[in-house]
Coordinates of C-alpha atoms and ligand atoms in Angstrom, one line a residue:
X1 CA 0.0 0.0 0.0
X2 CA 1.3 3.2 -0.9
X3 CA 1.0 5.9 1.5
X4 CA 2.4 9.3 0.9
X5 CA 2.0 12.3 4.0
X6 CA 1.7 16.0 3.1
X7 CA 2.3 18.3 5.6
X8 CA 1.3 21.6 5.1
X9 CA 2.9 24.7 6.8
X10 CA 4.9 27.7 5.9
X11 CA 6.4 27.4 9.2
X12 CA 8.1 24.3 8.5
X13 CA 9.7 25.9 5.5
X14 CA 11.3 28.8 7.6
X15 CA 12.3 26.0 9.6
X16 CA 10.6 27.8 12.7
X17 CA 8.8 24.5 13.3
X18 CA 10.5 21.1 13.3
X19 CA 8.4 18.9 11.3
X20 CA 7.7 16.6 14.1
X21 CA 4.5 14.8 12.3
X22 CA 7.3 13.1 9.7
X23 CA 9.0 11.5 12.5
X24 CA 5.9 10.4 14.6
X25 CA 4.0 9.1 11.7
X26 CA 6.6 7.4 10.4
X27 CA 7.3 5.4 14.1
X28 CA 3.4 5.2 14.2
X29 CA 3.5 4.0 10.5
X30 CA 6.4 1.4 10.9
X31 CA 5.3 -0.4 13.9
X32 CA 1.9 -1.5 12.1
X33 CA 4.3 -3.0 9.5
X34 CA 3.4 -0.3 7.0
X35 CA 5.9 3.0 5.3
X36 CA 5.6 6.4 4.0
X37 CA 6.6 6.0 0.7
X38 CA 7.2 9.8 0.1
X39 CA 6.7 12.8 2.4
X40 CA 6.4 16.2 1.2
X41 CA 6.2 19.4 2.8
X42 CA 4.7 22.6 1.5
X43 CA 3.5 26.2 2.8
X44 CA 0.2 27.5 3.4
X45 CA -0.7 28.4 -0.5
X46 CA -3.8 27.2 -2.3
X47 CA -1.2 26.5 -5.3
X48 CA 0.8 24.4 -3.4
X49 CA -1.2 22.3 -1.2
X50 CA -3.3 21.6 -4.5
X51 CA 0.0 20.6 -6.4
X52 CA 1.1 18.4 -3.8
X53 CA -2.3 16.5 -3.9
X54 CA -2.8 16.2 -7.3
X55 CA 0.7 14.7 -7.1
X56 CA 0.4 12.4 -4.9
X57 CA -3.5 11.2 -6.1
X58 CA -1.5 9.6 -9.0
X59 CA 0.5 7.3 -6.6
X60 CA -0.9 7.3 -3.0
X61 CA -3.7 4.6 -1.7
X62 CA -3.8 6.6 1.3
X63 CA -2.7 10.3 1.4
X64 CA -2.7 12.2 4.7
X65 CA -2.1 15.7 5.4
X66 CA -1.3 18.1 8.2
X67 CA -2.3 21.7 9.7
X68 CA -4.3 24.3 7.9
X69 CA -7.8 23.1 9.2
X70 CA -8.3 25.7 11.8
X71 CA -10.3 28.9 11.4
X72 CA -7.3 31.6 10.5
X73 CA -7.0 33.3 7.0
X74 CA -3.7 30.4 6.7
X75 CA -5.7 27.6 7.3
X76 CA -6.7 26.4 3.7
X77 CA -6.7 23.0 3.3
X78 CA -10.0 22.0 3.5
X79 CA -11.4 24.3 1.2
X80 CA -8.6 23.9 -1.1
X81 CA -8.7 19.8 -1.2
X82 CA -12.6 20.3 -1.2
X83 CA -11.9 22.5 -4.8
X84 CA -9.6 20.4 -6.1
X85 CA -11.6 17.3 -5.9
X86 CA -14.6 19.6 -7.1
X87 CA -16.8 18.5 -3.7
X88 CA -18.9 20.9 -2.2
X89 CA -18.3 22.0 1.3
X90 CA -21.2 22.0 3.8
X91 CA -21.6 23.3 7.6
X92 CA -22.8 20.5 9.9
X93 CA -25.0 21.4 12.7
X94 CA -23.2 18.9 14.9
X95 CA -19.9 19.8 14.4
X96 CA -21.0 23.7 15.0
X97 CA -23.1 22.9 18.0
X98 CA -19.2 20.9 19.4
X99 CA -17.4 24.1 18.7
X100 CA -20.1 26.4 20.6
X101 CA -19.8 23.8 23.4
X102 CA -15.8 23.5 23.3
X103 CA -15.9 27.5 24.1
X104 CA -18.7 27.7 26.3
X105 CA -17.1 25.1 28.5
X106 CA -13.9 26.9 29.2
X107 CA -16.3 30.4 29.5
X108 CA -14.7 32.3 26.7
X109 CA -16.4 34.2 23.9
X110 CA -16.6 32.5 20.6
X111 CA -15.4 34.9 17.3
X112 CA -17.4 33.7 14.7
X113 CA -15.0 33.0 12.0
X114 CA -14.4 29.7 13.9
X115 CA -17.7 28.0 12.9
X116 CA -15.3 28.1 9.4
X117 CA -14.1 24.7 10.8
X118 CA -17.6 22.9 10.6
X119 CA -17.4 22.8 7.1
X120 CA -17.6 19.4 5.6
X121 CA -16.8 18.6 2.3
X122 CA -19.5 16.1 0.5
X123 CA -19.0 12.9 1.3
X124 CA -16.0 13.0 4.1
X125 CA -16.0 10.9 7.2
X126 CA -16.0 13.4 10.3
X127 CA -13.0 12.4 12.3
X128 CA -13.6 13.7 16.0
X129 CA -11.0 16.0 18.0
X130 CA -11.1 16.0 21.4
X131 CA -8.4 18.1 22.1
X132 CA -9.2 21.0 19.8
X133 CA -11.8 22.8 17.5
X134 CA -11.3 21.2 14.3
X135 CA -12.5 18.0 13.4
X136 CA -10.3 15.8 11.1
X137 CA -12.0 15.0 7.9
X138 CA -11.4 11.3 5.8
X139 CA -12.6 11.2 1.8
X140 CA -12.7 8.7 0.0
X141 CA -10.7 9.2 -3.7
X142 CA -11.9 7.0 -7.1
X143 CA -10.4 3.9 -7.4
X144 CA -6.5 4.0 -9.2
X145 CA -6.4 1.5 -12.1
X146 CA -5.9 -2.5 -11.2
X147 CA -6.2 -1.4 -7.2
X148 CA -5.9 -4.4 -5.0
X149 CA -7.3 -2.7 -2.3
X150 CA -9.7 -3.8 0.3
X151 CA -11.5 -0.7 0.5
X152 CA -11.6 3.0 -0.7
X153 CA -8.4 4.5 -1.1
X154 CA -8.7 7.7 1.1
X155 CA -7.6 11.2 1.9
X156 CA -7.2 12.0 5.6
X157 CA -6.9 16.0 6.9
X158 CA -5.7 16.2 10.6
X159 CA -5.2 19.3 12.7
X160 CA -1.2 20.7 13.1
X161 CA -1.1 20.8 16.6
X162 CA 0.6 17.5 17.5
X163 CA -1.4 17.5 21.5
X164 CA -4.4 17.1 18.6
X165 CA -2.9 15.4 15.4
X166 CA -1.4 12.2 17.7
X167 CA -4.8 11.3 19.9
X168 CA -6.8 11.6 16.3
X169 CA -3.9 9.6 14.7
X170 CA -4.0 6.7 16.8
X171 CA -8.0 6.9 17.7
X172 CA -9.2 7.5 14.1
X173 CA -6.4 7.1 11.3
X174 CA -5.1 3.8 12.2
X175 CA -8.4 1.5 11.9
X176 CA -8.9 3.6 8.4
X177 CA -5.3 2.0 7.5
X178 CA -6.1 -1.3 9.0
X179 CA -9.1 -1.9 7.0
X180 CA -6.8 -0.7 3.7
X181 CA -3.4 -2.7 4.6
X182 CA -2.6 -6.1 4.0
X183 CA -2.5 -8.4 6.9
X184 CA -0.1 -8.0 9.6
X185 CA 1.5 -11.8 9.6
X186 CA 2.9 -11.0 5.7
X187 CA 5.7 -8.6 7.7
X188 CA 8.3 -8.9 10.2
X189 CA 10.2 -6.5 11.1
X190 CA 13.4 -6.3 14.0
X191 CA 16.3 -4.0 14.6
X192 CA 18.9 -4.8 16.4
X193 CA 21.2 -2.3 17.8
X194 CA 25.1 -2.5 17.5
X195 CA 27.8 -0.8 19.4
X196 CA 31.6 -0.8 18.7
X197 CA 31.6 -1.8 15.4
X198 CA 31.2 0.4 11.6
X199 CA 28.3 -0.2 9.5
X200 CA 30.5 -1.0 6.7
X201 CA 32.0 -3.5 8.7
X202 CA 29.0 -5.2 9.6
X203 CA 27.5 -5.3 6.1
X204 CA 31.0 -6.8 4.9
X205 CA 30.9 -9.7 8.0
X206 CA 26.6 -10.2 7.6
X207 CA 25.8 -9.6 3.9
X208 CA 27.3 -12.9 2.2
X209 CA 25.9 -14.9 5.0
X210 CA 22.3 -13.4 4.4
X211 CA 22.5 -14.0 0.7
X212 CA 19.5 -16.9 0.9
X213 CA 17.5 -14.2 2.2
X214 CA 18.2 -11.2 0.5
X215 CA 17.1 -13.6 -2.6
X216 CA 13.9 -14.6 -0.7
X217 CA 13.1 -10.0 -0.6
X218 CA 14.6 -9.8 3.0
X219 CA 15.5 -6.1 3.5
X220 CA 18.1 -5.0 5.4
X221 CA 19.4 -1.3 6.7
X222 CA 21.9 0.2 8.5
X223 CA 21.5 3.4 10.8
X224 CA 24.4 4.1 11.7
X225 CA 23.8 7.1 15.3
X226 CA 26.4 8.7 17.4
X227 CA 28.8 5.6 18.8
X228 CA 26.5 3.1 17.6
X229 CA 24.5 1.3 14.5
X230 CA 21.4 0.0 14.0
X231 CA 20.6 -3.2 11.6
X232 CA 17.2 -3.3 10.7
X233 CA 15.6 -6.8 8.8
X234 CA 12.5 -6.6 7.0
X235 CA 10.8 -9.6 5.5
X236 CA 7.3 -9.4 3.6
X237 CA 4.9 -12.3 2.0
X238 CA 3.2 -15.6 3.2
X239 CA 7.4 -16.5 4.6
X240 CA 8.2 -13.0 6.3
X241 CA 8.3 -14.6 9.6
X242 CA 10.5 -17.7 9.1
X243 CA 13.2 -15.6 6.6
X244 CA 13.1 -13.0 9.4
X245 CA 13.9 -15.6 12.3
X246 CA 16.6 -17.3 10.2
X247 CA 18.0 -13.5 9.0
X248 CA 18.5 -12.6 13.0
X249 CA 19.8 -16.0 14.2
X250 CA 22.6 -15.4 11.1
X251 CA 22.8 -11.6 12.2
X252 CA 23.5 -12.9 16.0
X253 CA 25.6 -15.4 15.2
X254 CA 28.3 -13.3 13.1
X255 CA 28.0 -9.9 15.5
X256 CA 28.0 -11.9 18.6
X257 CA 28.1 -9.2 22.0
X258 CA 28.4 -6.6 19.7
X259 CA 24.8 -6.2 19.8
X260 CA 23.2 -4.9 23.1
X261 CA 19.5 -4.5 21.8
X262 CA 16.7 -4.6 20.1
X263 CA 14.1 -2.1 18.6
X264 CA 14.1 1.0 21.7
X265 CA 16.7 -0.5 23.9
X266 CA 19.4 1.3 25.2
X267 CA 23.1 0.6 26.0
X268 CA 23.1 2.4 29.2
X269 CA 19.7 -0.1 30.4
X270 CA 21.2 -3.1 29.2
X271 CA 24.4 -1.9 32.0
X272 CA 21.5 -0.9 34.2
X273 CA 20.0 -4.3 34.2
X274 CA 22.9 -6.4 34.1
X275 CA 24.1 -4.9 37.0
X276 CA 21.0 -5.3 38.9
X277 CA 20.9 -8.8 37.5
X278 CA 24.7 -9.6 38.8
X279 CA 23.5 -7.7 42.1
X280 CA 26.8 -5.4 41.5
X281 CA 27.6 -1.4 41.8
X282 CA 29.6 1.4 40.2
X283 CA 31.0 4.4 40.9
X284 CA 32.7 6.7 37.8
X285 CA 35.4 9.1 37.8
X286 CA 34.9 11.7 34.7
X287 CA 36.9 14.3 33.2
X288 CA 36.1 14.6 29.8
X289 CA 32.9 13.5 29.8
X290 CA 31.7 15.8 32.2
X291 CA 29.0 13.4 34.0
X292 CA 27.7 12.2 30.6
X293 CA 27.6 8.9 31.6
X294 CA 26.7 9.3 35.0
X295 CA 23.5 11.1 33.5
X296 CA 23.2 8.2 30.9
X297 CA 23.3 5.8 33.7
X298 CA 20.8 7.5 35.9
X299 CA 18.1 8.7 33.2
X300 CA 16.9 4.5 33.9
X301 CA 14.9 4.0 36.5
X302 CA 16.5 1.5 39.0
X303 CA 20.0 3.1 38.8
X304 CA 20.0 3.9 42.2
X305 CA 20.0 0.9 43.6
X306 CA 23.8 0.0 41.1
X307 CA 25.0 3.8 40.6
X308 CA 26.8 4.4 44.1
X309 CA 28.5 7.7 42.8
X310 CA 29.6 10.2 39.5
X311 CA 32.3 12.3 40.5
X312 CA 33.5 14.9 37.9
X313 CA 36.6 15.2 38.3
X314 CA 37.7 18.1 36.1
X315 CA 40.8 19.4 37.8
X316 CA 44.0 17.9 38.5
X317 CA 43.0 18.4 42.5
X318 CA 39.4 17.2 42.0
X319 CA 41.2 13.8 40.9
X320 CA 43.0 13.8 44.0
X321 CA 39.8 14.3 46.7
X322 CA 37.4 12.7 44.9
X323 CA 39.3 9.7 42.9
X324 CA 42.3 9.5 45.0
X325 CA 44.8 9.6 42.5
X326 CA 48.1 10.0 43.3
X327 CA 49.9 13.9 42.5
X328 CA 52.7 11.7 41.8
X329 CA 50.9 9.8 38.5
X330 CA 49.7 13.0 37.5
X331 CA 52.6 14.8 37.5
X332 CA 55.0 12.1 35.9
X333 CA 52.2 10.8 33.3
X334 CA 49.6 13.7 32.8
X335 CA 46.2 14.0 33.2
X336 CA 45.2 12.6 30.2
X337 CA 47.0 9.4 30.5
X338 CA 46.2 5.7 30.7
X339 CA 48.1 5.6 34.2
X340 CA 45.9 8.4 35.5
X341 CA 42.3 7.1 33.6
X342 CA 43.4 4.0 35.9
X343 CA 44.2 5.6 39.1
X344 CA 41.2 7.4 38.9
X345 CA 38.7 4.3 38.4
X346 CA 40.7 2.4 41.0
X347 CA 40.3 5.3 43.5
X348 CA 37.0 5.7 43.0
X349 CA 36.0 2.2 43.5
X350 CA 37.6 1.9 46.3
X351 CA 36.4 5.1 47.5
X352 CA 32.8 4.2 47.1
X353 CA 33.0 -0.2 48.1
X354 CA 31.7 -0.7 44.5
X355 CA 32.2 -3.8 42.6
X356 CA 33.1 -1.6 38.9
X357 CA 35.3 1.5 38.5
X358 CA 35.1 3.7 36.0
X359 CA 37.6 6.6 35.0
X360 CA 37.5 8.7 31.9
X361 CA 40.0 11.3 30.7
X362 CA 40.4 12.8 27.3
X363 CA 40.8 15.9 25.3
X364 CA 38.0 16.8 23.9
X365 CA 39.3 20.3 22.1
X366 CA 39.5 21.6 20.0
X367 CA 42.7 22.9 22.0
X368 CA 45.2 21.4 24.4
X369 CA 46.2 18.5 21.9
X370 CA 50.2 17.5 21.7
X371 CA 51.5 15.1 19.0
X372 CA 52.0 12.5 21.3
X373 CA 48.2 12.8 22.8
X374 CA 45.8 14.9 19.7
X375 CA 42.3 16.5 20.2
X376 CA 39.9 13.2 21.0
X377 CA 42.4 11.7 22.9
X378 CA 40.7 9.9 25.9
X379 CA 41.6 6.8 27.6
X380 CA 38.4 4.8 29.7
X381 CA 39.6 2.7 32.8
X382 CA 37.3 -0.3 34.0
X383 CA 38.6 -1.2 37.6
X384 CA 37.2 -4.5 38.7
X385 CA 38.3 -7.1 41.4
X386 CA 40.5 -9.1 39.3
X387 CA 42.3 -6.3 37.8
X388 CA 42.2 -3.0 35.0
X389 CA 41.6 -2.6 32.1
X390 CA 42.0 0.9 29.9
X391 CA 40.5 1.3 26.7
X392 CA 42.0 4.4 24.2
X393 CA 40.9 5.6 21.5
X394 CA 41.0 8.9 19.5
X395 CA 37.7 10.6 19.2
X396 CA 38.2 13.3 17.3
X397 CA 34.8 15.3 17.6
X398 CA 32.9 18.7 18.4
X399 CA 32.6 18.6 21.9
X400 CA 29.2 17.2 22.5
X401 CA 30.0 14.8 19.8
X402 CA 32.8 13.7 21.8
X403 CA 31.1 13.3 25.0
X404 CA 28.5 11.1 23.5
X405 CA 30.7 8.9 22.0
X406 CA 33.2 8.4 24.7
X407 CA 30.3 7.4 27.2
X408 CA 29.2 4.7 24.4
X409 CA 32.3 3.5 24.5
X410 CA 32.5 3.7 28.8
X411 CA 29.3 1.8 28.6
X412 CA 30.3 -0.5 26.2
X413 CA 33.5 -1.6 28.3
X414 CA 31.4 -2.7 31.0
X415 CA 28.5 -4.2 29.3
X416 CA 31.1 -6.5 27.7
X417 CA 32.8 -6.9 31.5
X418 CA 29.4 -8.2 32.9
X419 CA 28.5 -10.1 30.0
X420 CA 32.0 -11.9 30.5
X421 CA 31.4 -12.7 34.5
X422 CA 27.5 -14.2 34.2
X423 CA 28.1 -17.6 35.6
X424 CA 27.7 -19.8 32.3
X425 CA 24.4 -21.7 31.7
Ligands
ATP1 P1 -5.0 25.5 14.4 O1 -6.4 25.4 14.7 O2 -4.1 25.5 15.7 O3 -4.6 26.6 13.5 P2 -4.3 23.9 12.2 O4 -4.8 22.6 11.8 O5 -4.7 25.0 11.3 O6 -4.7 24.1 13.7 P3 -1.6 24.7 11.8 O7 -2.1 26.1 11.9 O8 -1.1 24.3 10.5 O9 -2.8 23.7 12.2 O10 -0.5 24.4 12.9 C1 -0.8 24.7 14.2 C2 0.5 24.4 15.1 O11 0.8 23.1 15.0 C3 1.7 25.1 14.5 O12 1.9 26.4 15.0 C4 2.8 24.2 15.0 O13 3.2 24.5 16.3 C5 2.1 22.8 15.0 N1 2.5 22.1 13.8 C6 1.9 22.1 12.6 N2 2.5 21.3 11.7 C7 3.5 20.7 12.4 C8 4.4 19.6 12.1 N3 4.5 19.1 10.9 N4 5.3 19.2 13.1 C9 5.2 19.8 14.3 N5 4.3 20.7 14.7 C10 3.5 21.2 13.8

């Protein structure tokens, strides 16, 4: 089924607005197993909107737009859909009567221009908004030539405000789509999330292995995010199930523990819950990172009960108090050094009684690099009881950048470090 989303709004051409709807129908979208096949936005013009229509009406089973239903001078979609598709808009004594009642509750006066939004065009479903004045408003379009459909193919206007777009979305548009799309057990559909390893890289080490699938129409994707990538299978038709479950076992098999997740997991509540599993603590040092991971750690609920402590530890003396680190290792190594990076996740584990240490320091720059050490040098510590271990790397990055990366890779280090000590099955 081909859907295709218009989303009106000279706003989101200024970029003043962030086209949110794209994004949020799109999740919305995927997880019924269905995708935009083109998006489009366009300002508040009669030209435009009707262009973009009459565009898509040549493709789309299901078209839906965005904004321009409400009552201001702007807000032209309705009667300019209604023109273009030469229906006839009428006022609806119901809808008018919900708008009187919407202003009358919250005791305000009503300007009359706003009654605009009972118009109806001939023949549209009335799609009710509970969070808002204008209703959303579903025609049916004339069949496309050799259509498989199981119904109509339609045209859907929602409101721009997302408080009312997403309730409407989910309470009206979504049975419309289920009644159009093909069932759900023809798609499958699983990412799974990879950390410490290039996307190139995995599509070199996967690919050939997946070939029987790829030749049976499994899709696969690569999104690669800051410090990590996502590899996302799609299967379609009567098999999509079975060539799914036989891509992922292959998938798992070659990336091994480089994969922490699957769909909306996250590396810092896999540590989380392997720590709470293991019944174990930590306690981080950071310099570079500034308390990234710290506030990775403790945006999960249940990290208070494994998180004992996040020191920042920006200055040379800060090391001292709060990590214990020797003046001596600072001043014959450096602060950024893999000596110091351990000094200061050993002191800080034993500071705090915690099973894990973890010390970060780096420069992040774009100043203070030396040949020997350049900008993105950082060096990550894991202290444990049976010894340290420092990873380094050169992260050359904006700052935040940086940051982001280097607690991927702090996370990383002891995901893999509690992965290795679970008492074998
Ligand atoms: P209203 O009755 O509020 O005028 P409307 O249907 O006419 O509703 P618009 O005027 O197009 O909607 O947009 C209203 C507000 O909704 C915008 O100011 C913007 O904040 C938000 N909005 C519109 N489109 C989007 C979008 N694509 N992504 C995120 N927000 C949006």
């Amino acid at each position: 089924m081909n859907i295709e989303l218009i989303n009106t709004g000279t706003e989101l051409l200024l970029g003043s607005t962030l086209n949110t709807h794209q994004q949020w129908i799109g999740q919305q979208l995927a997880a019924l197993g269905l995708e935009l096949a083109r998006q489009v936005a366009v300002p508040d013009t009669a030209d435009a909107i009707q262009d973009a229509v009459r565009d898509a009406m040549g493709r789309a089973d299901f078209i839906l737009t965005t904004g321009g239903l409400g009552p201001t001078s702007d807000d032209v979609t309705r009667e300019k859909i209604a023109e273009l598709l030469g229906l006839r808009l009428c006022r609806e004594a119901r809808i008018e009567a919900g708008i009187q009642r919407f202003f009358e509750e919250r005791r305000r006066s009503m300007p009359a221009q706003v009654l605009i939004q009972a118009q109806v065009p001939e023949g549209a479903q009335v799609l009710e908004n509970a969070h808002g004045t204008a209703p959303g408003l579903a025609i049916p379009l004339p069949p496309k030539p050799g259509s498989t459909l199981k119904a109509p193919r339609l045209l859907v206007m929602l409101p721009g405000p997302p408080r009312e777009l997403r309730p409407m979305f989910t309470q009206h548009v979504l049975p419309l789509l289920r009644q159009l799309a093909p069932s759900q057990d023809q798609y499958a559909r699983r990412i799974l999330r990879t950390t410490g390893v290039g996307e190139s890289v995995i599509a070199e080490k996967i690919e050939p292995a997946l070939r029987d699938g790829l030749q049976a129409g499994l899709e696969i994707g690569y999104c690669a995010h800051t410090g990590a990538v996502d590899v996302r299978l799609i299967a379609r038709g009567p098999q999509a199930h079975a060539i799914l479950a036989q891509a992922e076992t292959t998938v798992r098999e070659f990336m091994g523990e480089a994969i922490y997740g699957e769909n909306d997991d996250r590396l810092e509540a896999q540590v989380v819950q392997l720590l709470t599993a293991a019944r174990q603590t930590v306690a981080l040092a950071e310099s570079c990172t500034g308390g990234f991971i710290t506030h990775r750690l403790t945006n999960i609920p249940g990290a208070s009960a494994v998180v004992l402590a996040g020191a920042v530890t920006y200055s040379n003396t800060s090391k001292t108090i709060f990590a214990h680190v020797d003046p001596a290792i600072l001043q014959s190594f450096g602060a950024v050094s893999p000596e110091t990076a351990t000094a200061m996740a050993e002191g800080i584990r034993r500071a705090l009684q915690a099973d894990y240490g973890i010390g970060v320091t780096g420069i992040a720059g774009p100043s203070g690099g030396t040949e020997q050490k350049p900008v993105g040098t950082v060096y990550i510590a894991l202290a444990q009881a049976d010894g340290t271990k420092v990873h380094s790397s050169i992260n050359r990055y904006e700052r935040e950048s940086f940051k982001a990366i280097t607690s991927q890779q702090a996370l990383d280090l002891i995901r893999r470090a509690l992965l290795a000590s679970r008492p074998r099955p």
